[in-house]
Coordinates of C-alpha atoms (C1' of nucleotides) in Angstrom, one line a residue:
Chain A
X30 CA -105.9 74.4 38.0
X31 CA -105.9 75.9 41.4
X32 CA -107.3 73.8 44.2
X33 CA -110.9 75.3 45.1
X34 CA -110.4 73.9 48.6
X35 CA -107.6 75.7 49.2
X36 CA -109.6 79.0 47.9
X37 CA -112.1 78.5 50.0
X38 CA -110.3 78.9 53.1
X39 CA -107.8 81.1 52.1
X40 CA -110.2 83.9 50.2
X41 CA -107.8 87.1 51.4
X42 CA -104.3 84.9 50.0
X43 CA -106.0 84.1 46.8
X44 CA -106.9 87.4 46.0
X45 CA -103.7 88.5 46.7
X46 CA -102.2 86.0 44.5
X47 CA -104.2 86.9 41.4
X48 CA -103.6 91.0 41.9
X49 CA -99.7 89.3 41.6
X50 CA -100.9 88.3 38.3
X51 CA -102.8 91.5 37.1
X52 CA -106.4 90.4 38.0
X53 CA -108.6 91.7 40.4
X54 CA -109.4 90.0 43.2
X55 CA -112.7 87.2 42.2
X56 CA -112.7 84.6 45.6
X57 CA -116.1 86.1 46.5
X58 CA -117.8 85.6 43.2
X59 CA -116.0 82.3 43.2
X60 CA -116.9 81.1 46.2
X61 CA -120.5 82.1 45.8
X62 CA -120.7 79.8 43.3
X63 CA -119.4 77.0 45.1
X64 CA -121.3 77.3 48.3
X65 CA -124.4 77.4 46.2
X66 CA -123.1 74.1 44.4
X67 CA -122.4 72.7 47.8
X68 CA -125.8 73.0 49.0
X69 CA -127.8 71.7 46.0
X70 CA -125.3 68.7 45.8
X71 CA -126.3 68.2 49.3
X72 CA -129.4 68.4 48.8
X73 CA -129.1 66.0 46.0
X74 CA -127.6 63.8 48.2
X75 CA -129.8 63.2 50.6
X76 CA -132.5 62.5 47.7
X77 CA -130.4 59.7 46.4
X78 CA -129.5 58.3 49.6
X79 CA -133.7 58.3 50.3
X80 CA -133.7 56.8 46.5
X81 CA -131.0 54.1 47.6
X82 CA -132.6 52.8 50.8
X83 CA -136.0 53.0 49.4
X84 CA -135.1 50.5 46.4
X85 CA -133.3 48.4 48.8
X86 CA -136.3 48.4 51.0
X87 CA -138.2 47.3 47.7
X88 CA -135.7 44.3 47.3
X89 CA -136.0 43.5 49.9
X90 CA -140.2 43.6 49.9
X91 CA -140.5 41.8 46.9
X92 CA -138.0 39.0 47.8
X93 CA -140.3 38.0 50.6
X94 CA -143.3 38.1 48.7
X95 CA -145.1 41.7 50.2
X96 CA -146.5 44.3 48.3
X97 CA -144.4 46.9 47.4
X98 CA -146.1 49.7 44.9
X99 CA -146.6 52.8 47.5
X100 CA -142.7 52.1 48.3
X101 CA -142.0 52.4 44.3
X102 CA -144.5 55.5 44.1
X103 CA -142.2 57.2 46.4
X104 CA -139.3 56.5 44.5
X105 CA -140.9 57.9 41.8
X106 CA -141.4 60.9 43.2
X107 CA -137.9 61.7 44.1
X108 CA -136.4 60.6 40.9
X109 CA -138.4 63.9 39.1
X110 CA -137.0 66.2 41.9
X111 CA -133.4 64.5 41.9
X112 CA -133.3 65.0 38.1
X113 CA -134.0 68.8 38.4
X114 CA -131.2 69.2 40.8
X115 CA -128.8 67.2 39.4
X116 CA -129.1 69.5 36.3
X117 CA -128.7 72.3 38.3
X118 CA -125.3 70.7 39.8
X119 CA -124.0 70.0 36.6
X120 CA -124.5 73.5 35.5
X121 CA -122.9 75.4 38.4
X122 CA -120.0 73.2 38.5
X123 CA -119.4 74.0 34.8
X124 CA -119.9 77.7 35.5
X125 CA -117.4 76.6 38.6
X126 CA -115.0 75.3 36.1
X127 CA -115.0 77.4 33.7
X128 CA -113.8 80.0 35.7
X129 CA -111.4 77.7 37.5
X130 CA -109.8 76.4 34.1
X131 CA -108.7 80.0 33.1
X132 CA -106.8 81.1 36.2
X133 CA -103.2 81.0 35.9
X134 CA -101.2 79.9 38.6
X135 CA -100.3 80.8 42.2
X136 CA -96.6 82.1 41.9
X137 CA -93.8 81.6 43.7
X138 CA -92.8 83.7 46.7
X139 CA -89.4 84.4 45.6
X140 CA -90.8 85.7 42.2
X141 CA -90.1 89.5 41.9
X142 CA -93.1 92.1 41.6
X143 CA -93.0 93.6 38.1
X144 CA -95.4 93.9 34.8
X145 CA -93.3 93.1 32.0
X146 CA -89.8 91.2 30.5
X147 CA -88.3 94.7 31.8
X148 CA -88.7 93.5 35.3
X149 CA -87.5 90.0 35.0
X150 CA -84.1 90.1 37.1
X151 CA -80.8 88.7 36.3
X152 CA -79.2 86.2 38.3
X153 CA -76.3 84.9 36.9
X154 CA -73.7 86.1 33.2
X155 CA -72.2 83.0 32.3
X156 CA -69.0 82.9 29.4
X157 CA -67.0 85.4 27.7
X158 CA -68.5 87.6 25.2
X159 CA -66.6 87.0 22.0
X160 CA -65.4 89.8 20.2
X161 CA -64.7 90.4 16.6
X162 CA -62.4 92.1 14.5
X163 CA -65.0 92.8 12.2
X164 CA -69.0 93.3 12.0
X165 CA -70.4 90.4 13.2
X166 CA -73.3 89.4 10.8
X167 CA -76.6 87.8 11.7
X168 CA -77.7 84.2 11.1
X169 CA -79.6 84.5 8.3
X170 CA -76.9 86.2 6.3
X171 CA -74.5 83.9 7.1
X172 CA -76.3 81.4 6.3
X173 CA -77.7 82.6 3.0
X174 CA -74.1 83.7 1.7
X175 CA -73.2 80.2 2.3
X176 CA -76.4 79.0 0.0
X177 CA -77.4 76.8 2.9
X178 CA -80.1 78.7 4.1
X179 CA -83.0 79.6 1.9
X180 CA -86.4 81.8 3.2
X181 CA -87.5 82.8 0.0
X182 CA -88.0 79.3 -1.3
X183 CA -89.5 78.1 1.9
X184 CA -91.9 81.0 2.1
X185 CA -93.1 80.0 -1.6
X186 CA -93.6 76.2 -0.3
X187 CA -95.6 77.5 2.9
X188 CA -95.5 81.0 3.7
X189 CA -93.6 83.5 5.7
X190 CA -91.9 82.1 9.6
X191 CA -90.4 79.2 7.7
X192 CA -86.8 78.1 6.7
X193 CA -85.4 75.6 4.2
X194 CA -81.6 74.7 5.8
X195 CA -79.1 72.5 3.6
X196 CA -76.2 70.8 3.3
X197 CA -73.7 71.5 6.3
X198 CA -76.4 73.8 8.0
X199 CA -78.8 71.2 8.0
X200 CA -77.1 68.9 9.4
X201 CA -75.4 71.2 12.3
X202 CA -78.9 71.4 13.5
X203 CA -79.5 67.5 13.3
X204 CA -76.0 67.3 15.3
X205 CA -76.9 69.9 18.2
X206 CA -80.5 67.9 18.7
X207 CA -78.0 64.8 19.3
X208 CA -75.6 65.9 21.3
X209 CA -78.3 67.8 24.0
X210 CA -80.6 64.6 24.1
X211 CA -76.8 62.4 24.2
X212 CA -75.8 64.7 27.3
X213 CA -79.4 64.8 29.1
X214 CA -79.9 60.6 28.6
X215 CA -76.2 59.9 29.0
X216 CA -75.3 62.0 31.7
X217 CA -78.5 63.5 33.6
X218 CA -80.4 60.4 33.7
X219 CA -83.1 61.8 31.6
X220 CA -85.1 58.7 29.6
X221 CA -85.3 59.8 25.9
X222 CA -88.8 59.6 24.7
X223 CA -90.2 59.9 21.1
X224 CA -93.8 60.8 21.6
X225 CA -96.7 61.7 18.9
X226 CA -96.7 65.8 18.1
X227 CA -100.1 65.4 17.7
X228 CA -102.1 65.2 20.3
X229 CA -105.7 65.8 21.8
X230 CA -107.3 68.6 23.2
X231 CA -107.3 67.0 26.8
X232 CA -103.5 66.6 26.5
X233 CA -103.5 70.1 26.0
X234 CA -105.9 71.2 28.9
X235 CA -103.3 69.1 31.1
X236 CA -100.6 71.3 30.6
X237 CA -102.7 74.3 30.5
X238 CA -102.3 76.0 26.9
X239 CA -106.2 75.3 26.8
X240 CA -109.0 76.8 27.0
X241 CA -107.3 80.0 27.0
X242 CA -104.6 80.0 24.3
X243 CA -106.3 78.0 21.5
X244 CA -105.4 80.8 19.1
X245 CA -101.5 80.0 19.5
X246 CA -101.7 76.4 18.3
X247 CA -102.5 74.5 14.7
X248 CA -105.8 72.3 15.1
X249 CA -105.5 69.5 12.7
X250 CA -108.6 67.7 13.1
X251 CA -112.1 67.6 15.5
X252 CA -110.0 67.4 18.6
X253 CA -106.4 66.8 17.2
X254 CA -103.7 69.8 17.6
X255 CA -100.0 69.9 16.4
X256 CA -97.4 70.3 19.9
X257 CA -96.7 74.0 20.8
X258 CA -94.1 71.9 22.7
X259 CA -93.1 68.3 23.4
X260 CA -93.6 69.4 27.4
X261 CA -97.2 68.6 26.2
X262 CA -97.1 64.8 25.2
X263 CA -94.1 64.2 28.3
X264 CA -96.5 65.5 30.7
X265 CA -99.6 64.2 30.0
X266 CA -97.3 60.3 29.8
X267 CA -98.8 60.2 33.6
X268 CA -101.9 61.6 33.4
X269 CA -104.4 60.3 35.3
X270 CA -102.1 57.5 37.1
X271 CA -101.0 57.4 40.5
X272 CA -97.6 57.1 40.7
X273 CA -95.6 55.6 43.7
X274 CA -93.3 57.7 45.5
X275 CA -89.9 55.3 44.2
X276 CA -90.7 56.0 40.9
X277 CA -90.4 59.9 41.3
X278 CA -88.9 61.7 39.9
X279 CA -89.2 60.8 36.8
X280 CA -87.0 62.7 33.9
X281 CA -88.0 62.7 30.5
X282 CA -86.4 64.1 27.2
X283 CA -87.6 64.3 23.8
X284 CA -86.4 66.1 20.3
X285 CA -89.2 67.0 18.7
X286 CA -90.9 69.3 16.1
X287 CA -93.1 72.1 17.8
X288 CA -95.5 73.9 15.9
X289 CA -97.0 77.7 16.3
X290 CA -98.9 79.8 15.0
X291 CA -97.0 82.8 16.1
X292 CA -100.6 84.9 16.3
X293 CA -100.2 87.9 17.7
X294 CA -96.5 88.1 17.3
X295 CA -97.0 90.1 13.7
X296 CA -94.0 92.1 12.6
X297 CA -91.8 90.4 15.5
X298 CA -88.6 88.9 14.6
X299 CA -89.6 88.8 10.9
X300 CA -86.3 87.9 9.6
X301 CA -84.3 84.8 10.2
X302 CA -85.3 81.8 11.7
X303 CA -85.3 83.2 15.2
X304 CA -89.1 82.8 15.3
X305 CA -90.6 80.1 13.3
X306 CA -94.0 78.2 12.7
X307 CA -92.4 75.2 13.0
X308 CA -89.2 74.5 15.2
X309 CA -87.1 72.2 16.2
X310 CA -86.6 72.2 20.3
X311 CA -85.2 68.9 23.2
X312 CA -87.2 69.1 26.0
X313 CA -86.5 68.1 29.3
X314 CA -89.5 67.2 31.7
X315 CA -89.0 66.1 35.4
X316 CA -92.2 64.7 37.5
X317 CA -91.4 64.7 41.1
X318 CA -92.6 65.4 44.7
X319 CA -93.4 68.7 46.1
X320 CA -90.7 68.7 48.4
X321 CA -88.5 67.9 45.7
X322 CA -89.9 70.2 42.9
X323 CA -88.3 73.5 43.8
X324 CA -84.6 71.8 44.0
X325 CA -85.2 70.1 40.9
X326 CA -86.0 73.3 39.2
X327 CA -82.2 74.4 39.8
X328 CA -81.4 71.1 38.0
X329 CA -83.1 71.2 35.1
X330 CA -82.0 74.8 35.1
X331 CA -77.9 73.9 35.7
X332 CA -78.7 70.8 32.5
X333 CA -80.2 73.2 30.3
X334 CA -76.9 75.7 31.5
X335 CA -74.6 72.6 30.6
X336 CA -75.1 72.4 27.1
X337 CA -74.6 76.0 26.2
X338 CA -71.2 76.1 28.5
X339 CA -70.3 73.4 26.3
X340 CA -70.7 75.2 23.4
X341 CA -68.7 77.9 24.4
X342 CA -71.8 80.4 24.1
X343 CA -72.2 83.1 26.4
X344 CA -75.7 83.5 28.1
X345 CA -77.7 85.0 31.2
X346 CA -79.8 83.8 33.4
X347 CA -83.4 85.5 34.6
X348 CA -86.2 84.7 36.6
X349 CA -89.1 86.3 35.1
X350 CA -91.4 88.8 37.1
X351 CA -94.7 88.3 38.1
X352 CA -96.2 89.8 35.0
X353 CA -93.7 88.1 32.5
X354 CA -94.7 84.3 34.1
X355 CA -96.7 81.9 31.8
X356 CA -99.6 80.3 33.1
X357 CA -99.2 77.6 34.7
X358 CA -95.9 78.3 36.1
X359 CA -95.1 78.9 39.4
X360 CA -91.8 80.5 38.7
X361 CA -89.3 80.3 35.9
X362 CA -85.8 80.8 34.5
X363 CA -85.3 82.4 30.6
X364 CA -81.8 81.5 29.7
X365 CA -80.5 83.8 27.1
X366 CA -77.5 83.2 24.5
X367 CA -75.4 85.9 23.2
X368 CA -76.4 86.6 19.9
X369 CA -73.4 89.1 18.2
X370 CA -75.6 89.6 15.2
X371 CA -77.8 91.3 17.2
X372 CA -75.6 92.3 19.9
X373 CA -78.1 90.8 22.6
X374 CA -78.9 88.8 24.7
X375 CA -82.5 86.5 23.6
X376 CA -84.2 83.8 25.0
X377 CA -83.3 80.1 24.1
X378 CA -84.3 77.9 27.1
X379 CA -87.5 78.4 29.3
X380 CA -87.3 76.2 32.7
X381 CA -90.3 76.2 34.9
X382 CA -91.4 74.5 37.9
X383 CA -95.5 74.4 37.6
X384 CA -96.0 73.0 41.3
X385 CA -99.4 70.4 40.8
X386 CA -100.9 73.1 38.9
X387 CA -100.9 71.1 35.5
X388 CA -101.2 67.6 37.9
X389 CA -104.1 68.6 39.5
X390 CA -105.5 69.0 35.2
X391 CA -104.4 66.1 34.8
X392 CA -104.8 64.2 38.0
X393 CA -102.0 63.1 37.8
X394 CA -101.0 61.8 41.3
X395 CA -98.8 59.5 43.8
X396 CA -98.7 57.9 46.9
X397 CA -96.5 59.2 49.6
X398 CA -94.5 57.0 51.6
X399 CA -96.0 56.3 54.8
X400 CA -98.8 58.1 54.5
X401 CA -102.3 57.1 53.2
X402 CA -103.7 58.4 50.0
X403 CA -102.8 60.3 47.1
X404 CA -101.0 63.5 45.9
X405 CA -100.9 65.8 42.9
X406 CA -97.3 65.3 41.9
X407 CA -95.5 68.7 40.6
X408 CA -94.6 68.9 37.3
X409 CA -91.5 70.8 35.5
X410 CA -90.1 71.6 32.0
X411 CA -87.9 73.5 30.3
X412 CA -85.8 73.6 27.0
X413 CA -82.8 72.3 26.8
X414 CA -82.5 73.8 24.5
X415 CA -84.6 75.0 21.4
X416 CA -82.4 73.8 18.4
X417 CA -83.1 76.1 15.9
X418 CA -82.2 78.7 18.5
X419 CA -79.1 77.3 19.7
X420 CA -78.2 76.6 15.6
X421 CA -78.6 80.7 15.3
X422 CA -76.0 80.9 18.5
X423 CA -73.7 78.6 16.8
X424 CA -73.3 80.4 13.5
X425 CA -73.4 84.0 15.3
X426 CA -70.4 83.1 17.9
X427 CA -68.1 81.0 15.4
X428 CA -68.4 82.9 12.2
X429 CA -65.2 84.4 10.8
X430 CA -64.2 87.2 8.8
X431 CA -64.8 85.4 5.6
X432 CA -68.4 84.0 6.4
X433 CA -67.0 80.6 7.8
X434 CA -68.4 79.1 10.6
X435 CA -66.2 77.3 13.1
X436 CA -67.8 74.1 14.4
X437 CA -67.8 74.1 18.4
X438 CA -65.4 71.3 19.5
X439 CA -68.4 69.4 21.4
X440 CA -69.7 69.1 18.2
X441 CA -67.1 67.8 15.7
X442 CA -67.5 64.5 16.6
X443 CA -71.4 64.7 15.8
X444 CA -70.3 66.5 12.3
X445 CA -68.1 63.4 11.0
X446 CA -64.7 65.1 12.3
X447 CA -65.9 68.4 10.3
X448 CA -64.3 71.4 12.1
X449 CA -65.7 74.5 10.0
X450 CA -68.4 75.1 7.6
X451 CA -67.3 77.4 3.9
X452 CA -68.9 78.2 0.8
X453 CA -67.6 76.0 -1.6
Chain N
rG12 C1' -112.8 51.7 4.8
rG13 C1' -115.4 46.5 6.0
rA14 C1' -116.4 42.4 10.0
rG15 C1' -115.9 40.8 14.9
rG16 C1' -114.0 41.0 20.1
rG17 C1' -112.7 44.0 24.2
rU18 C1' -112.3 48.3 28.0
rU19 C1' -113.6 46.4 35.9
rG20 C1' -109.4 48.7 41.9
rG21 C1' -101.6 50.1 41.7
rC22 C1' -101.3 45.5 38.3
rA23 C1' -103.5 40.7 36.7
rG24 C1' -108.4 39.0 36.6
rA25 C1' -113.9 37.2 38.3
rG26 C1' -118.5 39.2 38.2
rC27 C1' -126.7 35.9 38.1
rG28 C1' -130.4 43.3 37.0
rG29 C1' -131.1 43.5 43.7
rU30 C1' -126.9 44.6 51.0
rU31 C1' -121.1 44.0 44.9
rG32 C1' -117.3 49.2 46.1
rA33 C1' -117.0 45.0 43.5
rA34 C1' -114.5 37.5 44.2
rU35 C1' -109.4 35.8 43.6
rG36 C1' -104.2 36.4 42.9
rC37 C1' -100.0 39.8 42.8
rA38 C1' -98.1 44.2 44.8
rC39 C1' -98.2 47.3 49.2
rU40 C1' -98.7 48.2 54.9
rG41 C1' -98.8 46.2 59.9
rG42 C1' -98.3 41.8 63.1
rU43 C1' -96.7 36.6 64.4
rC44 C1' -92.4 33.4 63.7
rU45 C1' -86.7 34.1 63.1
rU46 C1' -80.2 36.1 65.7
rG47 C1' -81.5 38.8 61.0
rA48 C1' -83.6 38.1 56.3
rA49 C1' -86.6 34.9 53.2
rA50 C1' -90.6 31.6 53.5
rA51 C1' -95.1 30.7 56.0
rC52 C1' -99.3 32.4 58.7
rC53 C1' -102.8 36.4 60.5
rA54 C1' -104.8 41.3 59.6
rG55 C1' -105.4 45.8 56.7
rC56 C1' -105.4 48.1 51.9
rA57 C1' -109.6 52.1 45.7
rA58 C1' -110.3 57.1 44.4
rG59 C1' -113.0 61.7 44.4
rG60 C1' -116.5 64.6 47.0
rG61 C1' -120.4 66.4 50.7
rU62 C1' -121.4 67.0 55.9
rG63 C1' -119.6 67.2 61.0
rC64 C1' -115.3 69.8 66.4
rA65 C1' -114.6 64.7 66.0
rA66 C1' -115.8 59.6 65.8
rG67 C1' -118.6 59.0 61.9
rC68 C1' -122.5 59.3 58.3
rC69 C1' -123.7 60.0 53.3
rC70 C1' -123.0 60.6 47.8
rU71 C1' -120.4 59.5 43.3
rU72 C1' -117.3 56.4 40.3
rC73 C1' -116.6 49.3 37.1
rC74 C1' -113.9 53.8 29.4
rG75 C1' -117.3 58.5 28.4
rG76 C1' -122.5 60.2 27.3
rG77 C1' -127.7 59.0 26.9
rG78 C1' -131.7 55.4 27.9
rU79 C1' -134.7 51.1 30.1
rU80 C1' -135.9 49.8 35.4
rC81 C1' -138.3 50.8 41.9
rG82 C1' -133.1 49.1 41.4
rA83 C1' -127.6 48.5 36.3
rA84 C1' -120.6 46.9 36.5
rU85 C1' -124.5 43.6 34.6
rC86 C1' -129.8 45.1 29.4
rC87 C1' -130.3 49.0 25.0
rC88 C1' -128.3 53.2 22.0
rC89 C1' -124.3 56.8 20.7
rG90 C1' -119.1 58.0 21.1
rA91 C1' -113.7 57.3 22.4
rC92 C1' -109.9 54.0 22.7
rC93 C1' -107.6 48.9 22.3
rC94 C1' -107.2 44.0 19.9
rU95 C1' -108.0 40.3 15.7
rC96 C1' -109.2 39.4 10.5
rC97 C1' -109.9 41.6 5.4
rG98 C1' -108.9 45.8 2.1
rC99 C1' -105.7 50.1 1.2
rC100 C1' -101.0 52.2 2.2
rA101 C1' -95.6 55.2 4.1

RNA sequence: GGAGGGUUGGCAGAGCGGUUGAAUGCACUGGUCUUGAAAACCAGCAAGGGUGCAAGCCCUUCCGGGGUUCGAAUCCCCGACCCUCCGCCA
């Protein structure tokens, strides 16, 4: 949620800011809005503070015995016209919010101009790129010659965008979820968390994939939803506090399911289990200060970085462009493994520093030392990394000639000394 | 699913329908004292919003929404959540 304030005295910047984001400019519809809000809620105002004083006056009155009915008629009076204009406050600030709720954020100034993923600029190749002596196959062979991988069976339990791993398969995914949440708790002072992957609709307005994205998420109940992402439940663990400033920032990790309903994605990345309904993905979310938010960005980035370097997998690193930037973030990093199947380069970690945009949803806030009041504290997440992806990057990197897959030394230890997977 | 109890400021915890935005304690901030610190003592300390150059003034908020009343944290109704007991159950 963008602050109106701010809006408000900077009309010309906020245009601009939206025209970064495709959308023409809208401060002076806004902010006709709000002035005519303004003035009825003072207006309202000065009703109620005529109401207060009045039925203190009347306390006061009828305490020492006086008479006090013309003072009550009066009251009276203004409680009718106070009603009317208290509805009328109510509705323009809904209209207000309404159009508040759905504007994405303000982005960064170092985000480059562009409208699509074509634009989003490389910053950094990390690793070797391995080469093969042979055709390198994709996951979902590999993994279906080795029976451990089964789409067919899994799309006659629940349809098609689901998997049903086995065996040695199934439990290299279990070990990769261990080792990244071992390495971000152990070593980047990250506090694992288990939260609930279901979750409410105002958890979900908090991080911002509602109002506008309701089509992309499973609703389970009245106001119950399934997580697109466990950045949802981490976040919204200090909504509406107030935080103080020792306690920032505050690093969070979970491994948890994320479900999606993939709508609007028909007929993309049909086979495999590159893009699934339901996925397994460690999240890393760090709550700190806004003067702090922008270096811990490149942190979260370099812990997400850590775990693929030691996998041995190749990747890149991108900052998105202005048209490829979710909503709510200010700016963000895709990090994308080497995939030899597909000879490519695709997305499997998402790092992005939101600024108070999902704080001021949320009010989530904090006191800054030495100075009075509060805050909106600025928020970041980002994969690190989604499992089922990293899984694919696994079997892709270490297969063999004969369909093996080598197990990445990080790894073995989590695999019970196992060093390659083969059909038996 | 059935019965009852609860939800108050950063935390704990009072609160008769009428100057209660809310006692008290803790925490926090400043000061006194001390070589320094601790302790003790004194003082300050909710959030959001409107208006104003400013000082300030005003409004809202005691889980959320309705209602009663001249006036509600206090009374009534609905909802959410929490707790206890019973039933069912992984």
């Amino acid at each position: 949620m963008l602050d109106l304030k701010w809006i408000r005295e900077n009309p010309e910047a906020f245009d601009a800011a939206m025209q970064r984001r495709g959308l023409p400019p809208q401060s002076e519809d806004l902010l006709k809005v709000d002035a005519y809000r303004r003035s009825v809620q003072t207006e309202m105002q000065e009703l109620q503070a005529r109401r207060n004083a009045a039925a203190k006056e009347i306390g006061k009155v009828k305490a020492s015995g006086g008479d006090a009915d013309a003072l009550i008629r009066e009251v009276a009076d203004l409680k009718d016209e106070a009603q009317r204009n208290t509805e009328l406050e109510r509705e323009l600030q809904e209209t207000l919010d309404a159009k508040l709720s759905v504007l994405p954020n303000i982005l960064a100034d170092d985000v480059p101009e562009g409208e699509s993923e074509e634009q989003n600029v490389e910053l950094r190749r990390i690793g070797d790129i391995p080469t093969f002596d042979f055709k390198p196959k994709e996951h979902y062979e590999l993994g279906e010659a080795l029976g451990l991988m089964d789409f067919e069976t899994a799309a006659k339990l629940s349809g098609s965008r689901f998997v049903v791993t086995s065996g040695q398969i199934a439990r290299l995914e279990r070990a990769l979820a261990a080792f990244m949440v071992d390495v971000h708790t152990l070593e980047k002072g990250y506090l694992e968390v288990s939260p609930p992957v279901m979750v409410r609709g105002s958890s979900l307005f908090g991080t911002g994939q509602l109002p506008k994205f309701e089509e992309d998420l499973y609703k389970t109940g009245e106001d119950q939803y399934m997580i697109p992402t466990a950045e949802v439940p981490l976040t919204n663990l200090v909504r509406e506090s107030i935080l103080g400033e020792d306690e920032l920032p505050k690093r969070l990790t979970a491994h948890t399911l994320c479900f999606r309903s993939e709508a609007g994605s028909a007929g993309k990345d049909t086979a495999g289990m590159l893009r699934q309904h339901q996925f397994a993905k460690v999240e890393m979310v760090s709550i700190t200060t806004p003067e702090k938010s922008a270096e811990e960005h490149e942190r979260m980035t370099a812990c997400a970085e850590d775990i693929l370097k030691r996998l041995g997998l190749a990747y890149r690193v991108v900052v998105l462009c202005s048209g490829d930037t979710g909503f709510g973030a200010r700016k963000t990093y895709d990090i994308e493994v080497w995939l030899p199947g597909q000879n490519t380069y695709r997305e499997i970690s998402s790092c992005s520093n939101c600024g108070d945009f999902q704080a001021r949803r949320m009010k989530a806030r904090y006191r800054p030392e030495g100075e009075k009041g509060t805050s909106f504290v600025h928020t970041l997440n980002g994969s690190g990394l989604a499992v089922g992806r990293t899984l694919i990057a696994v079997m892709e990197n270490y297969q063999q000639a004969d369909g093996s897959i080598k197990i990445p030394e990080a790894l073995v230890p989590y695999m019970g000394g196992m060093t390659e997977i083969r059909a038996k």
